Amino acid sequence: MAARKRWSLSVPQDGFTLAEHALLAREAEQWGYTDAWSFESDGLDCFTPLTVIAAATNLRLGTAIANVYTRGPATLAQCAAGVADVAPGRFILGLGSGSQVIIEKWNGGRFDKPATRVREMALFLRQALTGERVVFKGKTFEVDGFRLTKPPSKPVPIYVAALRPGMLRVAGEVADGVILNWLAPEDVPKSIAVVREAAEKAGRDPMSVEITARIFVNLDPVTPDSELAVRRHVAGYLNVPVYRHFQEWLGRTSALSEMWRAWEAGDRKAAVAAIPQTLLDDLFTRGPLPEIRRRLIRYFDAGLETAFLALSTTEADSARRQAIVREALRVIAG
């Protein structure tokens, strides 16, 4: 039996200004999209795009993710309250730990005890977003007497981004949903099983935890240029330790060993070339739009409930790029 099927924008969408996201989101809503989920890495923050879309649509909105290291506990509560005020009852706060690169190399922090940090942040925010005065003493941070003076008028669900079992269990134990990433349709049940088991052991309804994921979709015809762009994208991520360990847990150590060895030796070109074609096909959805839609449906058949479509194209012309994205969104939603 297929899971519930919710199509979501992944924003910000490359090739669109922040202001242009309002029209794009309105069009997507007309085509049947129910959600818009944001990300942040080295571009825009995760909250601002959602405020633009909130004012223009009735879409459900979520962060995927708001980082638990780069903002303090009170600041995260305030950011969440701000979006929830613009979109009461429609905002979900997705939390995650990010990676060593983001925390340590870009933000001068320490990537320490990520599962504990996420768990404690989720527990703190549950209290803080109600407007009660919070005294919280955890292993990774302490808060003494914070009160959110403008709490959300409606509850804000909290989701947790998770890759390997430790964080997947955190999601099952304390979150309303889990956010998956960098996996093939065939990988989805393995992740879900850990979440559901943890929820059940925590005395929760295991089916109440929503299963969501960001799925990478390349809209270009398969050419040497587009192939290289996809390979570079995959190599850039899967050499980050958290993503490497995730792929090892999924059973791809043998397939990726040559790529990892070349990367560690400093030979980026060889590393990119060493990625097996089968792995590209596993982690990136490509091809004619009807085929892309059919493959995305496989994620839902595997248990996914909400798919954030991370669309990419190497098209340089702005107008053409926007047309490609719009056509893809329309066809994929069916």
XYZ file of N, CA and C in Angstrom, residues 103-269:
501
model
N 29.587 23.389 10.675
C 29.729 23.793 12.080
C 31.144 24.262 12.395
N 32.121 23.483 11.996
C 33.484 23.768 12.433
C 34.250 24.672 11.472
N 34.164 24.398 10.168
C 34.953 25.172 9.216
C 34.314 26.517 8.869
N 32.978 26.575 8.868
C 32.303 27.801 8.441
C 31.801 28.653 9.598
N 31.528 28.020 10.745
C 30.919 28.769 11.841
C 31.715 28.726 13.144
N 32.890 28.141 13.119
C 33.769 28.196 14.275
C 33.261 27.474 15.504
N 32.372 26.494 15.315
C 31.846 25.757 16.457
C 32.493 24.400 16.607
N 31.893 23.565 17.447
C 32.363 22.192 17.640
C 31.228 21.239 17.328
N 31.491 20.316 16.420
C 30.498 19.310 16.040
C 30.615 18.158 17.030
N 29.956 18.334 18.172
C 30.132 17.408 19.290
C 28.775 16.901 19.768
N 28.665 15.599 19.949
C 27.443 14.956 20.440
C 26.211 15.403 19.638
N 26.204 15.215 18.317
C 25.092 15.730 17.510
C 23.728 15.155 17.873
N 23.644 13.848 18.131
C 22.344 13.271 18.471
C 21.823 13.823 19.792
N 22.722 13.981 20.760
C 22.331 14.551 22.046
C 21.899 16.001 21.878
N 22.649 16.753 21.087
C 22.321 18.166 20.858
C 20.940 18.313 20.226
N 20.651 17.497 19.225
C 19.348 17.583 18.561
C 18.226 17.192 19.513
N 18.429 16.111 20.260
C 17.413 15.680 21.222
C 17.118 16.790 22.235
N 18.176 17.363 22.794
C 17.988 18.386 23.815
C 17.360 19.646 23.238
N 17.737 20.005 22.014
C 17.132 21.187 21.411
C 15.642 20.967 21.161
N 15.288 19.780 20.708
C 13.873 19.481 20.483
C 13.086 19.560 21.789
N 13.634 19.019 22.863
C 12.944 19.040 24.152
C 12.814 20.467 24.676
N 13.896 21.250 24.546
C 13.827 22.645 24.981
C 12.781 23.418 24.188
N 12.788 23.265 22.877
C 11.870 24.032 22.024
C 10.412 23.640 22.242
N 10.156 22.386 22.576
C 8.786 21.973 22.918
C 8.243 22.863 24.037
N 9.083 23.106 25.018
C 8.657 23.944 26.144
C 8.615 25.416 25.761
N 9.690 25.869 25.127
C 9.823 27.306 24.860
C 8.721 27.828 23.950
N 8.310 27.026 22.969
C 7.317 27.501 22.004
C 5.907 27.579 22.590
N 5.732 27.090 23.812
C 4.440 27.259 24.488
C 4.357 28.603 25.198
N 5.497 29.270 25.372
C 5.530 30.539 26.081
C 5.817 30.413 27.565
N 6.037 29.193 28.027
C 6.349 29.034 29.443
C 7.807 29.398 29.715
N 8.086 29.733 30.950
C 9.456 30.034 31.356
C 10.224 28.723 31.436
N 11.396 28.690 30.803
C 12.130 27.428 30.685
C 13.463 27.503 31.416
N 13.679 26.537 32.274
C 14.992 26.274 32.849
C 15.388 24.885 32.362
N 16.446 24.829 31.576
C 16.822 23.567 30.934
C 18.302 23.303 31.168
N 18.630 22.131 31.672
C 20.012 21.743 31.881
C 20.281 20.437 31.147
N 21.024 20.538 30.077
C 21.359 19.364 29.297
C 22.856 19.120 29.281
N 23.263 18.144 28.476
C 24.681 17.823 28.341
C 25.379 18.727 27.337
N 24.603 19.350 26.430
C 25.219 20.168 25.385
C 24.919 21.656 25.524
N 23.923 22.029 26.310
C 23.652 23.442 26.589
C 22.728 23.556 27.794
N 22.710 24.766 28.360
C 21.816 25.078 29.470
C 21.114 26.394 29.183
N 19.874 26.490 29.605
C 19.088 27.726 29.470
C 18.491 28.025 30.832
N 18.655 29.257 31.283
C 18.190 29.615 32.624
C 17.148 30.733 32.542
N 15.881 30.330 32.536
C 14.804 31.301 32.682
C 14.364 32.010 31.416
N 14.532 31.397 30.250
C 14.063 32.044 29.021
C 12.552 31.897 28.883
N 11.900 32.994 28.491
C 10.470 32.954 28.173
C 10.243 33.666 26.850
N 9.594 32.983 25.926
C 9.249 33.560 24.629
C 8.012 34.424 24.818
N 8.158 35.747 24.681
C 7.049 36.649 25.010
C 5.972 36.694 23.934
N 6.271 36.204 22.724
C 5.253 36.137 21.669
C 5.215 34.721 21.104
N 4.709 33.763 21.886
C 4.686 32.367 21.443
C 3.682 32.162 20.310
N 3.854 31.122 19.510
C 2.913 30.827 18.434
C 1.504 30.607 18.957
N 0.521 31.025 18.171
C -0.872 30.851 18.575
C -1.322 29.405 18.438
N -0.632 28.641 17.599
C -0.946 27.222 17.422
C 0.337 26.418 17.566
N 0.224 25.152 17.971
C 1.433 24.343 18.191
C 2.293 24.237 16.937
N 3.599 24.195 17.146
C 4.569 24.028 16.056
C 5.147 22.611 16.150
N 4.814 21.735 15.199
C 5.429 20.398 15.203
C 6.937 20.505 15.023
N 7.656 19.550 15.586
C 9.112 19.513 15.481
C 9.530 18.226 14.784
N 10.289 18.377 13.692
C 10.801 17.232 12.943
C 12.323 17.187 13.134
N 12.891 16.009 12.935
C 14.336 15.815 13.104
C 14.925 15.217 11.831
N 15.982 15.851 11.317
C 16.712 15.312 10.174
C 17.648 14.220 10.665
N 17.618 13.077 10.009
C 18.372 11.928 10.500
C 18.932 11.107 9.347
N 20.127 10.589 9.575
C 20.754 9.692 8.607
C 20.914 8.299 9.214
N 21.793 8.166 10.189
C 22.087 6.852 10.743
C 21.239 6.539 11.986
N 21.353 5.314 12.509
C 20.448 4.861 13.567
C 20.351 5.765 14.782
N 21.480 6.341 15.245
C 21.408 7.171 16.445
C 20.441 8.313 16.304
N 20.540 9.043 15.208
C 19.645 10.177 15.000
C 18.253 9.725 14.586
N 18.155 8.622 13.850
C 16.845 8.088 13.491
C 16.059 7.715 14.751
N 16.754 7.195 15.746
C 16.080 6.867 17.007
C 15.624 8.131 17.733
N 16.432 9.179 17.685
C 16.011 10.449 18.276
C 14.708 10.914 17.640
N 14.638 10.831 16.317
C 13.422 11.243 15.612
C 12.222 10.425 16.069
N 12.411 9.124 16.186
C 11.301 8.271 16.609
C 10.862 8.533 18.031
N 11.802 8.911 18.884
C 11.505 9.082 20.301
C 10.896 10.434 20.647
N 11.324 11.511 19.960
C 10.904 12.843 20.412
C 10.275 13.725 19.335
N 10.315 13.318 18.065
C 9.881 14.215 16.995
C 8.522 13.827 16.421
N 7.910 14.781 15.743
C 6.647 14.538 15.040
C 6.872 14.002 13.635
N 8.105 14.112 13.162
C 8.435 13.615 11.838
C 9.926 13.475 11.694
N 10.346 12.749 10.661
C 11.763 12.580 10.359
C 12.025 13.106 8.958
N 13.201 13.699 8.756
C 13.611 14.233 7.471
C 14.802 13.408 6.994
N 14.621 12.684 5.886
C 15.666 11.851 5.312
C 16.338 12.585 4.154
N 17.458 12.032 3.678
C 18.247 12.738 2.667
C 19.251 11.771 2.050
N 19.597 11.989 0.798
C 20.641 11.223 0.113
C 20.406 9.713 0.167
N 19.214 9.307 -0.230
C 18.937 7.881 -0.264
C 18.070 7.523 -1.464
N 18.145 6.274 -1.869
C 17.376 5.742 -2.983
C 16.042 5.206 -2.464
N 15.075 4.982 -3.353
C 13.801 4.412 -2.888
C 13.990 3.130 -2.091
N 14.925 2.297 -2.520
C 15.149 1.019 -1.855
C 15.724 1.173 -0.455
N 16.287 2.344 -0.150
C 16.861 2.595 1.178
C 15.823 3.047 2.199
N 14.704 3.548 1.724
C 13.725 4.174 2.614
C 13.232 3.230 3.716
N 12.861 1.986 3.396
C 12.352 1.105 4.464
C 13.339 0.874 5.601
N 14.642 0.830 5.299
C 15.644 0.609 6.347
C 15.630 1.746 7.352
N 15.540 2.971 6.852
C 15.486 4.131 7.750
C 14.179 4.170 8.523
N 13.081 3.912 7.843
C 11.769 3.943 8.496
C 11.706 2.941 9.644
N 12.265 1.758 9.430
C 12.182 0.710 10.451
C 12.805 1.165 11.763
N 13.933 1.879 11.691
C 14.589 2.350 12.903
C 13.717 3.386 13.613
N 13.119 4.295 12.839
C 12.264 5.340 13.408
C 11.047 4.724 14.087
N 10.364 3.834 13.386
C 9.137 3.234 13.931
C 9.429 2.421 15.197
N 10.514 1.659 15.183
C 10.857 0.854 16.356
C 11.159 1.740 17.560
N 11.895 2.832 17.326
C 12.223 3.739 18.428
C 10.975 4.396 18.991
N 10.060 4.791 18.110
C 8.816 5.411 18.569
C 8.014 4.439 19.428
N 7.933 3.206 18.972
C 7.168 2.199 19.718
C 7.785 1.950 21.083
N 9.122 1.863 21.142
C 9.785 1.637 22.423
C 9.597 2.815 23.372
N 9.401 4.008 22.808
C 9.181 5.202 23.624
C 7.729 5.355 24.045
N 6.897 4.394 23.664
C 5.487 4.437 24.039
C 4.647 5.340 23.161
N 5.139 5.620 21.959
C 4.423 6.493 21.032
C 3.804 5.658 19.922
N 2.847 6.239 19.233
C 2.287 5.590 18.057
C 3.315 5.688 16.934
N 3.906 4.569 16.505
C 4.968 4.647 15.499
C 4.510 5.219 14.171
N 3.222 5.085 13.869
C 2.714 5.596 12.602
C 2.427 7.090 12.646
N 2.564 7.700 13.826
C 2.306 9.135 13.941
C 3.497 9.970 13.501
N 4.659 9.347 13.323
C 5.868 10.063 12.919
C 5.887 10.147 11.390
N 5.757 11.345 10.860
C 5.716 11.510 9.405
C 7.099 11.276 8.794
N 7.123 10.617 7.643
C 8.361 10.308 6.943
C 8.502 11.256 5.759
N 9.513 12.106 5.793
C 9.749 13.071 4.717
C 11.184 12.906 4.212
N 11.443 13.452 3.029
C 12.812 13.379 2.496
C 13.018 14.416 1.411
N 14.248 14.882 1.311
C 14.660 15.704 0.163
C 15.197 14.766 -0.904
N 14.677 14.921 -2.116
C 15.075 14.053 -3.228
C 15.689 14.915 -4.319
N 16.842 14.504 -4.798
C 17.566 15.284 -5.801
C 17.127 14.879 -7.205
N 16.736 15.887 -7.969
C 16.232 15.674 -9.329
C 17.003 16.579 -10.283
N 17.662 15.990 -11.271
C 18.338 16.788 -12.288
C 17.490 16.790 -13.548
N 17.218 18.001 -14.065
C 16.272 18.161 -15.171
C 16.942 18.240 -16.541
N 18.250 18.112 -16.611
C 18.959 18.236 -17.877
C 18.946 16.928 -18.663
N 18.988 17.015 -19.988
C 19.286 15.812 -20.774
C 20.653 15.287 -20.352
N 20.848 13.994 -20.454
C 22.121 13.414 -20.041
C 23.169 13.717 -21.110
N 24.057 14.634 -20.790
C 25.161 15.040 -21.653
C 26.437 15.003 -20.823
N 27.615 15.096 -21.448
C 28.842 15.133 -20.642
C 28.837 16.254 -19.600
N 28.308 17.422 -19.954
C 28.291 18.536 -19.004
C 27.360 18.271 -17.825
N 26.151 17.793 -18.122
C 25.210 17.539 -17.029
C 25.665 16.360 -16.180
N 26.271 15.365 -16.817
C 26.795 14.225 -16.073
C 27.884 14.676 -15.105
N 28.773 15.552 -15.562
C 29.841 16.046 -14.704
C 29.283 16.852 -13.538
N 28.243 17.660 -13.804
C 27.640 18.457 -12.737
C 27.052 17.565 -11.647
N 26.372 16.496 -12.057
C 25.782 15.581 -11.082
C 26.877 14.860 -10.304
N 27.911 14.412 -11.008
C 29.008 13.712 -10.343
C 29.699 14.614 -9.310
N 29.911 15.864 -9.666
C 30.546 16.783 -8.724
C 29.667 17.019 -7.502
N 28.371 17.111 -7.715
C 27.443 17.311 -6.609
C 27.509 16.125 -5.644
N 27.463 14.924 -6.203
C 27.509 13.725 -5.373
C 28.834 13.631 -4.629
N 29.944 13.858 -5.333
C 31.262 13.761 -4.700
C 31.421 14.796 -3.587
N 30.925 16.007 -3.821
C 31.051 17.048 -2.818
C 30.365 16.697 -1.516
N 29.242 16.018 -1.604
C 28.497 15.649 -0.402
C 29.014 14.362 0.237
N 29.237 13.341 -0.568
C 29.517 12.028 0.010
C 30.925 11.897 0.559
N 31.747 12.939 0.408
C 33.038 12.959 1.085
C 32.991 13.724 2.398
N 31.860 14.318 2.715
C 31.645 14.889 4.044
C 31.408 13.712 5.004
N 32.096 13.659 6.133
C 32.031 12.470 6.991
C 30.630 11.969 7.323
N 29.695 12.860 7.669
C 28.368 12.373 8.064
C 27.670 11.656 6.917
N 27.860 12.143 5.684
C 27.224 11.505 4.540
C 27.977 10.247 4.112
N 29.286 10.272 4.262
C 30.051 9.056 3.978
C 29.610 7.925 4.914
N 29.537 8.214 6.202
C 29.154 7.177 7.162
C 27.733 6.668 6.881
N 26.870 7.566 6.424
C 25.505 7.154 6.090
C 25.509 6.165 4.931
N 26.276 6.463 3.886
C 26.329 5.556 2.737
C 26.966 4.225 3.135
N 27.911 4.257 4.039
C 28.483 2.999 4.542
C 27.417 2.192 5.264
N 26.604 2.861 6.076
C 25.521 2.166 6.788
C 24.509 1.572 5.812
N 24.291 2.257 4.704
C 23.351 1.756 3.697
C 23.932 0.606 2.879
N 25.234 0.337 3.029
C 25.841 -0.793 2.344
C 26.588 -0.453 1.071
N 27.013 0.806 0.924
C 27.665 1.217 -0.322
C 29.188 1.392 -0.177
N 29.778 0.797 0.844
C 31.216 0.949 1.058
C 32.019 0.469 -0.142
N 31.704 -0.701 -0.643
C 32.453 -1.246 -1.777
C 32.310 -0.363 -3.007
N 31.103 0.103 -3.272
C 30.852 0.905 -4.471
C 31.571 2.248 -4.431
N 31.791 2.790 -3.231
C 32.338 4.139 -3.112
C 33.793 4.178 -2.651
N 34.387 3.031 -2.368
C 35.744 3.005 -1.828
C 36.749 3.676 -2.744
N 36.656 3.409 -4.048
C 37.611 4.000 -4.983
C 37.471 5.519 -5.000
N 36.248 6.015 -4.975
C 36.029 7.456 -4.959
C 36.594 8.080 -3.693
N 36.364 7.452 -2.543
C 36.878 7.983 -1.285
C 38.403 7.982 -1.256
N 39.034 6.918 -1.780
C 40.501 6.851 -1.796
C 41.088 7.978 -2.648
N 40.501 8.210 -3.811
C 41.001 9.268 -4.690
C 40.831 10.642 -4.039
N 39.706 10.858 -3.386
C 39.444 12.147 -2.728
C 40.459 12.389 -1.606
N 40.695 11.377 -0.805
C 41.646 11.500 0.300
C 43.064 11.750 -0.203
N 43.357 11.249 -1.410
C 44.674 11.465 -2.007
C 44.789 12.836 -2.666
N 43.710 13.586 -2.672
C 43.733 14.915 -3.251
C 43.443 14.960 -4.735
N 43.053 13.827 -5.314
C 42.775 13.772 -6.756
C 41.270 13.891 -6.973
N 40.795 15.132 -7.001
C 39.357 15.363 -7.122
C 38.810 14.851 -8.466
N 39.567 15.047 -9.523
C 39.106 14.617 -10.839
C 38.902 13.108 -10.885
